[in-house]
Amino acid sequence: MITGTKPSVDYCHEIHLHRSMVNRIRDLLNRSLLGKPHVIEHVLACLLARGHLLIEDLPGLGKTTLAKALATSIGGRFSRVQCTPDLLPGDITGFSVFNQKTREFEFLPGPIFAEVLLVDEINRTSPRTQSALLEAMAENQVTVENVRYDLAETFFVIATQNPSDHHGTYPLPEAQLDRFAMKLTIGYPHQDHELEMLASAVGPCCAKDTPTIQAVIQPADLHHLQQHVAAIKVSKNVRRYLVDLATVTRQNGRCSPGLSPRGVLTWQRVAQAWAFLQERDFVIPDDIQTVADAVLGVRLNTRGDTTDLIQEILRTVKVPVLDE
Amino acid sequence: MYATLILLLCAISAVQLLRSAGTDSTSWLLEGFYFLAGTLLIRQLGLPRLRSARPWVRNTLVWALLGSGYAMLLRDSWPLIGTLVLEEWIILSLLGLAFIRFVHHDGSGNFQQIALISVIIVVFALPGVDGTFRLLLITSLSVCGSLWLITSASGINGRWTLLYSGCTILLITGACLWIHWLIQPQDTALRYAAWVPSSGGDTAGTPNAKRGKGDGPDEVLSESGDSIGFDLGNTFSESGRDGLYDLWLESYGQPLEPSESQKMVGLKPSEVRVVLGKDREDLRVGRTFELRRKTPSRPENSRLEHSSSARVWVKGPMPVYIPLCVFSNYDGSKWEEMEHGRPSVPVRRTADNWMELLHPPVSLSLDPHPTEYDIRVGNLGGNILPLPGLVERFRMGRVNRGDFFASTRSGLIRLSTRQLLAGATLQAVCRQRNPSTVFEVPPALARHAVPQMLDTGPVDNVVHRIAEEWGRDRQKGWDQITKVLNRLRAHVVLDKEETVSPASESVRELLTLKRRGPDYQIASAAVILLRSLGYPTRLVSGLYASERDVNPTSGFAELGSEHVHFWIEIQLADGTWMTVDPSPGYPMWNLPMSVGQWFAEQWSFLRDGITTYPVTVAGSTGVLLIGWFSRRHLMNQIATWVCWARGNRVQDVWRVLELRSRLAGCPRAPFVTPGRWLGCLSSDPDTLRYVRHLNQALYNGAAELDPNTTESANNILSFMTLRWFIQKRKEFKR
């Protein structure tokens, strides 16, 4: 880790600890999803930045596998919601039932009370149900029948959606999209990795035959890591660069609307996490450019090719180098 | 490489065209050859690269190119039509080029090809047009070229744009000026002045002029043979003294007549008593020309203001030598004119008052096509007619009697009894030497020549030895003469102000001590050198006019005292005298030079330079070679020094890196981060370490390099200069 001032022994020890924790998660995820280190790096960044993740890809590419492996690795509770058009908000948040013994209403917590929530095919459910996630994702709490329930500190949503299937889907509203930190696509694996995958599938018959995944860290450790990432330094010229980029998205006619202030905040947080993953304790413009695709991809609502638009935006703004 | 080939060919063609244009009617064959060769080359090499251009772009270019070339060929056959067509085509090509440029400004245009073709058009077309058009052409193309370069120089941003644009414009303007100088257009200022209607004269400021543009026919500059000549309003002299004798005094200063005591003291020429010339023209036969003269005191006016003092106006093919006085005897300090001899009538009147010479020049070396000269006599005086050499027939105003004219023994035509008056008009039909056959006629043998023409006078033996040494290893004849004269031209410098000391012998002093002198001394030296080798030679004085003396408005060259010149004539075996000019800077044979001769002359000049200064030449070549081969290391050292001078901080290294990449032509795009840019160029561990430190400095506030890795900055610089921007440049650009 490169630091500006001479680091103390304690600090070095702490850094080492953080590194080893992240490496353990990374190894585990890499073993679960073969040949996708770049995607896993982004997932890690999203996790460390306390953002939520939207994965948009075809069925069967490992979205659920990835989510489950992540949930297991951080040792928290994992729950899954399979979205259908008749799913109700209460099915996610939980609801009160009348206890015959106590003669009182009791709150039955829904799947949202978990460390990692996998919302599968989120665009299949109605906007009403989608909105149930808004408060949870933004403020880490849910309100049911006027009672506020806090969620876990490290609450993390992984939502998946299927791009090719448009029938019977409700596209996510912009308000919902803005609450995700990034959107990723996994893509088909390389042939070598596919071969390896096939080889490992010969033998085990059912789920219990496969080696079980053990948690590598505890939710408290993750919370500690997230606190550390939030303290990564962002210099003034880099902040100015971010603001310039945001201004350009607002002025560009092809983006409607431009990047929201919450989006800029998220972008900075993700860049901080990326810098942490690159073993740095300060953010450089490279970090911002690297995560731009994932962060802006979920926010910029365009008809054409989003990648082209993001490249165009990045080309418009000058990288801060020396004070000129 | 193709572009280089084409440009080379064009340059050779241009030189050839310049050398041969206008004077020789067969030169169009050569022009045609070069034009066709150039067209073929362009078709083979240039046009395939234009394949991606739109068809109409391609066609415009091709037709502009072909059209200007064919028009140039046409011009030689039918001058009027040819010139008109040529100008049309040039306008068309220029318009086409400008149009293409400004329509296709999307960055996909073939700028390089367009620029190349325009250069070719310029090179092919320039020799064909006259001065004004040439200037316009150059200006337009330099502006277009600047725009092309500026707009196609991508990757330059911010404050550098101005610098780059300025440098580019300067560069192109410089190149155009160089071309301008190479082609030597006629007097540009005069052309501009001629566009402005004035109250007469050549310039708006001439006070005594009465007529101007649009005021009716100008009798002074009229081309009509029936013109009555000048009226007094246009000719006025600055002094009351007339004649060639005064022209000499004006041009070369007064002769010296040192006393014996002064000779012994060896005073400076300016301190010696001056023998004043006579007030009126010295018309006696056998007049002399003293070689030892005082430094002339010239009027300080410029030539333009002084044009009214012109003595003769000439129109016709340039350059032209007008002999006015022929000297044969040399006594060591002065030349004496040939005696006139018994007067006889040398001409016969034919139709339309033309006077035909009874003994016209006959020689194998003469061109079959005669040339015509139109001559107006100003304040010349005397009785010698200012006619070019090798006259076949002439006409003087309305004079219709042959016995008005007589000839001198040296062959010049004069008025038999009268003085030549201002306002006389002359037309002459002359012959020219043909460049391809001139050397087929050998110089006259010594035993056939008049002994007078071989007399070297009381000249020091040193001069004879120099002559023998210079002509030693050459065959007798033109080969030897050329060698000796070329050596003389390379040996001495023309300086009209230089004089010899009164006590010495001028030819020897010129050749051995000073190596610098006016044309009469150089010509005298040439005569003495050739005579001592046994070639009959004589000294001639008169007026010399070149292309640049021609007034573009009227086509006449105005010859005044500054055009008085001395040259020599060598007798050929057929009895004619051939004009040869030994003064450096003047055309030696009065003939256009072929490409081969030009190269031979350049080569001999080069060889002489190398043999004269071997150490200097070898040293400078060595330095250049060493500089070329170690250019990367030199650049590296300079840049490293700049970094060191700036403090060697990581930011300073970065500044130098950026500057150097910009100068190398592959600058960092502003949206590319430093780390990505450097990483794209090299994955060397040093680079990666430097990138880490750079990021640290730029985005984490660290000012100094880590002392443990200070040397990595220098390593980066060396590495970059030696490998990235020189070897990887092509790859990087791709």
PDB file of N, CA and C in Angstrom, chain B residues 133 156 255 257 265 279 292 346 354-355 384 448 487 532 537 544 611 645 656 719:
ATOM      1  N   PHE B 133       1.299  36.706 -61.940  1.00  0.00           N
ATOM      2  CA  PHE B 133       0.520  35.503 -61.720  1.00  0.00           C
ATOM      3  C   PHE B 133       1.261  34.543 -60.826  1.00  0.00           C
ATOM      4  N   ILE B 156      -3.073  18.635 -31.133  1.00  0.00           N
ATOM      5  CA  ILE B 156      -2.425  19.817 -30.574  1.00  0.00           C
ATOM      6  C   ILE B 156      -3.524  20.647 -29.929  1.00  0.00           C
ATOM      7  N   PRO B 255      39.880  57.785 -63.954  1.00  0.00           N
ATOM      8  CA  PRO B 255      41.182  57.106 -64.007  1.00  0.00           C
ATOM      9  C   PRO B 255      42.195  57.782 -63.096  1.00  0.00           C
ATOM     10  N   GLU B 257      46.161  58.898 -62.233  1.00  0.00           N
ATOM     11  CA  GLU B 257      47.446  59.234 -62.879  1.00  0.00           C
ATOM     12  C   GLU B 257      48.450  59.543 -61.770  1.00  0.00           C
ATOM     13  N   VAL B 265      55.732  55.890 -52.727  1.00  0.00           N
ATOM     14  CA  VAL B 265      55.157  55.858 -51.378  1.00  0.00           C
ATOM     15  C   VAL B 265      54.071  54.795 -51.285  1.00  0.00           C
ATOM     16  N   ASP B 279      35.111  67.053 -70.713  1.00  0.00           N
ATOM     17  CA  ASP B 279      33.709  67.346 -70.517  1.00  0.00           C
ATOM     18  C   ASP B 279      32.852  66.750 -71.613  1.00  0.00           C
ATOM     19  N   ARG B 292      43.627  51.376 -63.926  1.00  0.00           N
ATOM     20  CA  ARG B 292      43.742  51.846 -62.533  1.00  0.00           C
ATOM     21  C   ARG B 292      42.825  53.032 -62.361  1.00  0.00           C
ATOM     22  N   PRO B 346      28.740  49.300 -95.059  1.00  0.00           N
ATOM     23  CA  PRO B 346      28.652  47.866 -94.801  1.00  0.00           C
ATOM     24  C   PRO B 346      27.271  47.279 -95.070  1.00  0.00           C
ATOM     25  N   TRP B 354      14.740  48.384 -94.281  1.00  0.00           N
ATOM     26  CA  TRP B 354      15.619  47.464 -93.551  1.00  0.00           C
ATOM     27  C   TRP B 354      17.008  47.527 -94.177  1.00  0.00           C
ATOM     28  N   MET B 355      18.054  47.616 -93.344  1.00  0.00           N
ATOM     29  CA  MET B 355      19.440  47.635 -93.811  1.00  0.00           C
ATOM     30  C   MET B 355      20.032  46.249 -93.608  1.00  0.00           C
ATOM     31  N   ILE B 384      28.222  55.054 -82.298  1.00  0.00           N
ATOM     32  CA  ILE B 384      28.085  53.605 -82.398  1.00  0.00           C
ATOM     33  C   ILE B 384      26.632  53.220 -82.161  1.00  0.00           C
ATOM     34  N   HIS B 448      46.337  31.712 -87.427  1.00  0.00           N
ATOM     35  CA  HIS B 448      45.420  32.398 -88.335  1.00  0.00           C
ATOM     36  C   HIS B 448      44.959  33.737 -87.791  1.00  0.00           C
ATOM     37  N   ARG B 487      37.866  28.204 -63.669  1.00  0.00           N
ATOM     38  CA  ARG B 487      38.788  28.414 -62.554  1.00  0.00           C
ATOM     39  C   ARG B 487      38.858  29.887 -62.186  1.00  0.00           C
ATOM     40  N   SER B 532      47.610  34.156 -73.534  1.00  0.00           N
ATOM     41  CA  SER B 532      48.892  33.498 -73.285  1.00  0.00           C
ATOM     42  C   SER B 532      48.798  32.003 -73.563  1.00  0.00           C
ATOM     43  N   THR B 537      41.725  36.636 -78.567  1.00  0.00           N
ATOM     44  CA  THR B 537      40.657  37.115 -77.684  1.00  0.00           C
ATOM     45  C   THR B 537      40.694  38.632 -77.632  1.00  0.00           C
ATOM     46  N   TYR B 544      24.898  45.508 -70.632  1.00  0.00           N
ATOM     47  CA  TYR B 544      24.396  44.151 -70.401  1.00  0.00           C
ATOM     48  C   TYR B 544      23.013  44.236 -69.774  1.00  0.00           C
ATOM     49  N   THR B 611      38.726  20.138 -52.359  1.00  0.00           N
ATOM     50  CA  THR B 611      40.198  20.122 -52.447  1.00  0.00           C
ATOM     51  C   THR B 611      40.796  21.362 -51.797  1.00  0.00           C
ATOM     52  N   ALA B 645      17.707  20.848 -14.307  1.00  0.00           N
ATOM     53  CA  ALA B 645      17.696  22.280 -14.036  1.00  0.00           C
ATOM     54  C   ALA B 645      16.400  22.695 -13.354  1.00  0.00           C
ATOM     55  N   VAL B 656       8.417  17.395 -18.799  1.00  0.00           N
ATOM     56  CA  VAL B 656       9.347  17.138 -19.906  1.00  0.00           C
ATOM     57  C   VAL B 656       8.843  15.975 -20.761  1.00  0.00           C
ATOM     58  N   PHE B 719      14.866   6.101 -21.170  1.00  0.00           N
ATOM     59  CA  PHE B 719      14.118   5.027 -21.778  1.00  0.00           C
ATOM     60  C   PHE B 719      13.153   5.574 -22.828  1.00  0.00           C
TER      61      PHE B 719
END
